[in-house]
mmCIF file of C-alpha atoms in Angstrom:
data_model
loop_
_atom_site.group_PDB
_atom_site.id
_atom_site.type_symbol
_atom_site.label_atom_id
_atom_site.label_comp_id
_atom_site.label_asym_id
_atom_site.label_seq_id
_atom_site.Cartn_x
_atom_site.Cartn_y
_atom_site.Cartn_z
ATOM 1 C CA MET A 1 77.271 148.923 25.867
ATOM 2 C CA PRO A 2 79.767 151.078 23.937
ATOM 3 C CA ALA A 3 83.031 151.887 25.689
ATOM 4 C CA ARG A 4 83.252 155.324 27.234
ATOM 5 C CA ILE A 5 85.942 157.555 25.744
ATOM 6 C CA THR A 6 87.801 159.349 28.511
ATOM 7 C CA GLN A 7 90.290 162.196 28.149
ATOM 8 C CA SER A 8 93.122 159.702 28.685
ATOM 9 C CA ASN A 9 92.198 157.207 26.001
ATOM 10 C CA ALA A 10 91.150 160.046 23.659
ATOM 11 C CA SER A 11 94.734 161.302 23.888
ATOM 12 C CA GLN A 12 95.966 157.834 23.040
ATOM 13 C CA ILE A 13 93.695 157.720 19.997
ATOM 14 C CA GLU A 14 95.087 161.063 18.811
ATOM 15 C CA LEU A 15 98.595 159.710 19.320
ATOM 16 C CA PHE A 16 97.887 156.803 16.993
ATOM 17 C CA ARG A 17 96.566 159.244 14.411
ATOM 18 C CA GLN A 18 99.889 161.083 14.198
ATOM 19 C CA PRO A 19 101.582 160.909 10.781
ATOM 20 C CA PRO A 20 104.261 158.228 10.459
ATOM 21 C CA ILE A 21 107.817 159.221 11.266
ATOM 22 C CA VAL A 22 109.810 159.979 8.112
ATOM 23 C CA LEU A 23 113.395 158.822 8.419
ATOM 24 C CA ALA A 24 116.090 161.265 7.332
ATOM 25 C CA GLN A 25 117.501 160.634 3.875
ATOM 26 C CA THR A 26 121.027 161.048 2.605
ATOM 27 C CA HIS A 27 121.297 162.410 -0.926
ATOM 28 C CA ARG A 28 124.631 161.665 -2.591
ATOM 29 C CA LEU A 29 126.123 163.420 -5.608
ATOM 30 C CA PHE A 30 129.116 162.364 -7.667
ATOM 31 C CA PHE A 31 130.584 162.391 -11.149
ATOM 32 C CA ALA A 32 131.098 158.897 -12.515
ATOM 33 C CA LEU A 33 131.918 156.790 -15.522
ATOM 34 C CA MET A 34 128.900 154.593 -16.294
ATOM 35 C CA PRO A 35 129.412 151.385 -18.328
ATOM 36 C CA ASP A 36 127.158 150.344 -21.162
ATOM 37 C CA GLU A 37 125.300 147.029 -21.058
ATOM 38 C CA ALA A 38 128.086 145.006 -22.693
ATOM 39 C CA VAL A 39 130.652 146.254 -20.176
ATOM 40 C CA ARG A 40 128.221 145.658 -17.291
ATOM 41 C CA ARG A 41 127.852 142.037 -18.356
ATOM 42 C CA ALA A 42 131.626 141.605 -18.597
ATOM 43 C CA ILE A 43 132.129 143.093 -15.125
ATOM 44 C CA GLY A 44 129.335 140.853 -13.848
ATOM 45 C CA ARG A 45 131.041 137.759 -15.241
ATOM 46 C CA ALA A 46 134.271 138.727 -13.493
ATOM 47 C CA ALA A 47 132.334 139.218 -10.240
ATOM 48 C CA VAL A 48 130.750 135.749 -10.540
ATOM 49 C CA VAL A 49 134.175 134.141 -10.942
ATOM 50 C CA LEU A 50 135.465 136.001 -7.881
ATOM 51 C CA GLN A 51 132.404 134.926 -5.891
ATOM 52 C CA GLU A 52 133.040 131.304 -6.805
ATOM 53 C CA GLN A 53 136.789 131.419 -6.190
ATOM 54 C CA TYR A 54 136.728 133.391 -2.935
ATOM 55 C CA PRO A 55 133.719 132.378 -0.797
ATOM 56 C CA VAL A 56 135.848 133.385 2.200
ATOM 57 C CA LEU A 57 134.934 136.998 1.409
ATOM 58 C CA ARG A 58 131.348 136.392 2.592
ATOM 59 C CA ALA A 59 130.479 139.453 0.552
ATOM 60 C CA ARG A 60 127.475 141.519 -0.454
ATOM 61 C CA TRP A 61 127.733 141.624 -4.240
ATOM 62 C CA VAL A 62 126.849 144.851 -6.016
ATOM 63 C CA LYS A 63 123.976 144.739 -8.523
ATOM 64 C CA SER A 64 125.126 145.235 -12.099
ATOM 65 C CA GLU A 65 123.057 148.401 -12.582
ATOM 66 C CA ARG A 66 125.151 150.039 -9.869
ATOM 67 C CA TYR A 67 128.541 149.383 -11.465
ATOM 68 C CA HIS A 68 130.411 152.637 -11.982
ATOM 69 C CA ALA A 69 133.764 154.335 -11.488
ATOM 70 C CA THR A 70 133.618 157.496 -9.396
ATOM 71 C CA VAL A 71 135.627 160.394 -10.798
ATOM 72 C CA ASN A 72 134.734 163.066 -8.239
ATOM 73 C CA PHE A 73 132.609 162.809 -5.080
ATOM 74 C CA LEU A 74 130.442 165.883 -4.485
ATOM 75 C CA GLY A 75 129.159 165.098 -0.996
ATOM 76 C CA ASP A 76 126.213 163.835 1.044
ATOM 77 C CA TYR A 77 123.247 166.110 1.796
ATOM 78 C CA PRO A 78 119.941 165.913 3.727
ATOM 79 C CA GLU A 79 118.165 166.922 0.502
ATOM 80 C CA LEU A 80 119.171 167.346 -3.113
ATOM 81 C CA PRO A 81 121.129 170.649 -3.262
ATOM 82 C CA GLY A 82 119.971 172.486 -6.375
ATOM 83 C CA ASP A 83 122.815 175.011 -6.224
ATOM 84 C CA VAL A 84 125.481 172.311 -6.160
ATOM 85 C CA VAL A 85 123.775 170.472 -9.021
ATOM 86 C CA GLU A 86 123.723 173.596 -11.196
ATOM 87 C CA LYS A 87 127.372 174.402 -10.453
ATOM 88 C CA ALA A 88 128.360 170.805 -11.166
ATOM 89 C CA ARG A 89 126.546 170.955 -14.512
ATOM 90 C CA ALA A 90 128.316 174.202 -15.334
ATOM 91 C CA ALA A 91 131.650 172.573 -14.510
ATOM 92 C CA ALA A 92 130.881 169.570 -16.726
ATOM 93 C CA ASN A 93 130.003 171.908 -19.604
ATOM 94 C CA MET A 94 133.587 173.196 -19.443
ATOM 95 C CA LEU A 95 135.216 169.791 -19.964
ATOM 96 C CA CYS A 96 137.375 169.245 -23.026
ATOM 97 C CA ALA A 97 138.824 165.820 -22.149
ATOM 98 C CA VAL A 98 139.036 163.122 -24.804
ATOM 99 C CA SER A 99 137.597 159.604 -24.894
ATOM 100 C CA PHE A 100 139.761 156.541 -24.177
ATOM 101 C CA THR A 101 139.612 152.834 -23.385
ATOM 102 C CA TRP A 102 140.290 151.487 -19.899
ATOM 103 C CA SER A 103 141.039 147.817 -19.297
ATOM 104 C CA LEU A 104 140.092 146.205 -15.965
ATOM 105 C CA ASP A 105 142.290 143.148 -15.450
ATOM 106 C CA TYR A 106 142.581 142.376 -11.744
ATOM 107 C CA ALA A 107 140.647 142.432 -8.471
ATOM 108 C CA THR A 108 141.864 143.599 -5.097
ATOM 109 C CA SER A 109 140.429 144.778 -1.765
ATOM 110 C CA PHE A 110 140.511 148.156 -0.099
ATOM 111 C CA ARG A 111 140.620 148.353 3.657
ATOM 112 C CA GLY A 112 137.474 149.178 5.595
ATOM 113 C CA ARG A 113 134.816 147.879 7.961
ATOM 114 C CA GLU A 114 133.341 146.024 4.975
ATOM 115 C CA PRO A 115 136.409 145.839 2.711
ATOM 116 C CA PRO A 116 135.348 146.755 -0.843
ATOM 117 C CA CYS A 117 136.337 144.213 -3.479
ATOM 118 C CA VAL A 118 137.180 146.222 -6.587
ATOM 119 C CA LEU A 119 138.274 145.786 -10.180
ATOM 120 C CA ARG A 120 141.243 147.823 -11.331
ATOM 121 C CA GLY A 121 143.521 148.093 -14.323
ATOM 122 C CA THR A 122 147.244 147.371 -14.338
ATOM 123 C CA PHE A 123 147.580 150.284 -16.758
ATOM 124 C CA VAL A 124 145.534 153.460 -16.349
ATOM 125 C CA PRO A 125 145.450 155.661 -19.466
ATOM 126 C CA ASP A 126 146.845 159.159 -19.104
ATOM 127 C CA ALA A 127 143.546 160.418 -20.539
ATOM 128 C CA MET A 128 141.730 159.226 -17.410
ATOM 129 C CA PHE A 129 143.943 161.345 -15.164
ATOM 130 C CA VAL A 130 143.544 164.279 -17.564
ATOM 131 C CA LEU A 131 139.743 163.941 -17.233
ATOM 132 C CA TRP A 132 140.019 163.916 -13.436
ATOM 133 C CA ARG A 133 142.326 166.960 -13.367
ATOM 134 C CA ASP A 134 140.136 168.881 -15.833
ATOM 135 C CA LEU A 135 137.039 168.169 -13.768
ATOM 136 C CA ASN A 136 138.763 169.356 -10.588
ATOM 137 C CA ALA A 137 139.830 172.557 -12.330
ATOM 138 C CA ALA A 138 136.298 173.139 -13.620
ATOM 139 C CA LEU A 139 134.800 172.573 -10.144
ATOM 140 C CA ALA A 140 137.214 175.129 -8.710
ATOM 141 C CA HIS A 141 136.266 177.577 -11.474
ATOM 142 C CA VAL A 142 132.552 177.402 -10.544
ATOM 143 C CA GLY A 143 133.258 177.753 -6.827
ATOM 144 C CA LEU A 144 133.023 174.154 -5.628
ATOM 145 C CA TYR A 145 136.502 174.303 -4.083
ATOM 146 C CA ARG A 146 135.769 171.946 -1.191
ATOM 147 C CA HIS A 147 134.981 169.143 -3.618
ATOM 148 C CA ILE A 148 138.434 169.165 -5.198
ATOM 149 C CA GLU A 149 140.002 165.703 -4.943
ATOM 150 C CA HIS A 150 143.701 165.398 -4.095
ATOM 151 C CA SER A 151 144.121 161.786 -5.190
ATOM 152 C CA PHE A 152 142.464 159.464 -7.657
ATOM 153 C CA THR A 153 142.408 155.655 -7.622
ATOM 154 C CA PRO A 154 140.245 154.470 -10.534
ATOM 155 C CA HIS A 155 138.232 151.363 -9.645
ATOM 156 C CA VAL A 156 134.849 149.642 -9.903
ATOM 157 C CA THR A 157 133.414 148.198 -6.683
ATOM 158 C CA VAL A 158 131.825 144.782 -7.191
ATOM 159 C CA ALA A 159 131.330 143.656 -3.576
ATOM 160 C CA TYR A 160 131.590 144.560 0.105
ATOM 161 C CA GLY A 161 133.155 141.706 2.033
ATOM 162 C CA ARG A 162 133.665 140.660 5.610
ATOM 163 C CA ARG A 163 137.234 139.855 4.696
ATOM 164 C CA GLU A 164 139.782 141.151 2.219
ATOM 165 C CA LEU A 165 141.026 139.262 -0.792
ATOM 166 C CA PRO A 166 144.207 137.458 0.295
ATOM 167 C CA HIS A 167 146.036 138.855 -2.754
ATOM 168 C CA ALA A 168 145.423 140.629 -6.039
ATOM 169 C CA ALA A 169 143.514 138.277 -8.342
ATOM 170 C CA PRO A 170 143.668 138.449 -12.154
ATOM 171 C CA VAL A 171 140.359 138.536 -14.017
ATOM 172 C CA ALA A 172 139.476 138.194 -17.675
ATOM 173 C CA PRO A 173 140.255 141.687 -19.043
ATOM 174 C CA VAL A 174 137.258 143.983 -19.443
ATOM 175 C CA ALA A 175 137.829 146.563 -22.186
ATOM 176 C CA TRP A 176 135.745 149.615 -21.325
ATOM 177 C CA PRO A 177 135.448 152.408 -23.925
ATOM 178 C CA ILE A 178 135.032 155.645 -21.943
ATOM 179 C CA ASP A 179 133.182 158.218 -24.034
ATOM 180 C CA SER A 180 131.216 160.247 -21.459
ATOM 181 C CA VAL A 181 131.004 161.291 -17.822
ATOM 182 C CA ALA A 182 127.752 161.478 -15.833
ATOM 183 C CA LEU A 183 126.473 163.426 -12.833
ATOM 184 C CA ILE A 184 124.805 160.919 -10.507
ATOM 185 C CA HIS A 185 122.294 161.415 -7.703
ATOM 186 C CA SER A 186 121.460 158.593 -5.328
ATOM 187 C CA VAL A 187 119.506 158.273 -2.109
ATOM 188 C CA VAL A 188 121.613 156.104 0.171
ATOM 189 C CA GLY A 189 119.947 152.756 0.797
ATOM 190 C CA LYS A 190 117.410 153.078 -2.042
ATOM 191 C CA GLY A 191 119.406 151.012 -4.510
ATOM 192 C CA TYR A 192 119.135 153.099 -7.676
ATOM 193 C CA TYR A 193 121.044 155.864 -9.453
ATOM 194 C CA GLU A 194 119.548 158.896 -11.176
ATOM 195 C CA GLN A 195 121.543 160.528 -13.944
ATOM 196 C CA LEU A 196 121.236 164.312 -13.715
ATOM 197 C CA GLY A 197 123.306 164.827 -16.834
ATOM 198 C CA ARG A 198 125.738 163.115 -19.156
ATOM 199 C CA TRP A 199 128.527 164.811 -21.083
ATOM 200 C CA PRO A 200 130.282 163.245 -24.090
ATOM 201 C CA LEU A 201 134.046 163.309 -24.239
ATOM 202 C CA LEU A 202 135.858 164.525 -27.339
ATOM 203 C CA SER A 203 137.172 162.150 -29.981
ATOM 204 C CA PRO A 204 140.972 161.831 -29.841
ATOM 205 C CA ALA A 205 142.864 163.790 -32.470
ATOM 206 C CA ARG A 206 144.129 161.583 -35.292
#
């Protein structure tokens, strides 16, 4: 004999038919330097050596497709903000910075709950700071004042550890030709980056 559907269990059936809960997303925007494949491989080799030499880090190692150097962070949002994207593109169109080469030659850790293990360069070209300053000025010009950065520490994160590196560690130098800057969109936790635009830098005057 078929089961009788009462008002109570009918309500339960309707409850199970409710659409699944959609978790809130965090959409992140930033300007970054994105390495080509050869530079990604070189950074990856440096990361492997660090992983072998410092197992004490007990780290989560960043996938090579996510290697980048942030130039300016534009914020986290519950959805992709079209107005901020358009203003950021307008700012990038104003850039007149020149290309340069940056050499990454040592690893160190930043402080944090999961201390980032990063690659840095003993020498940072003046052209990199000029790019950062020009981008800040352009963001101010288009009205994105609250995204102006007051300090800049160029680095590439290769891991998030449970411990910090005990000291700065030299790595085989990675020569990175910087010839463009990109506007990046990511959904936190999704593991991929979307390029919303890429702007070439000018060739240095000879």
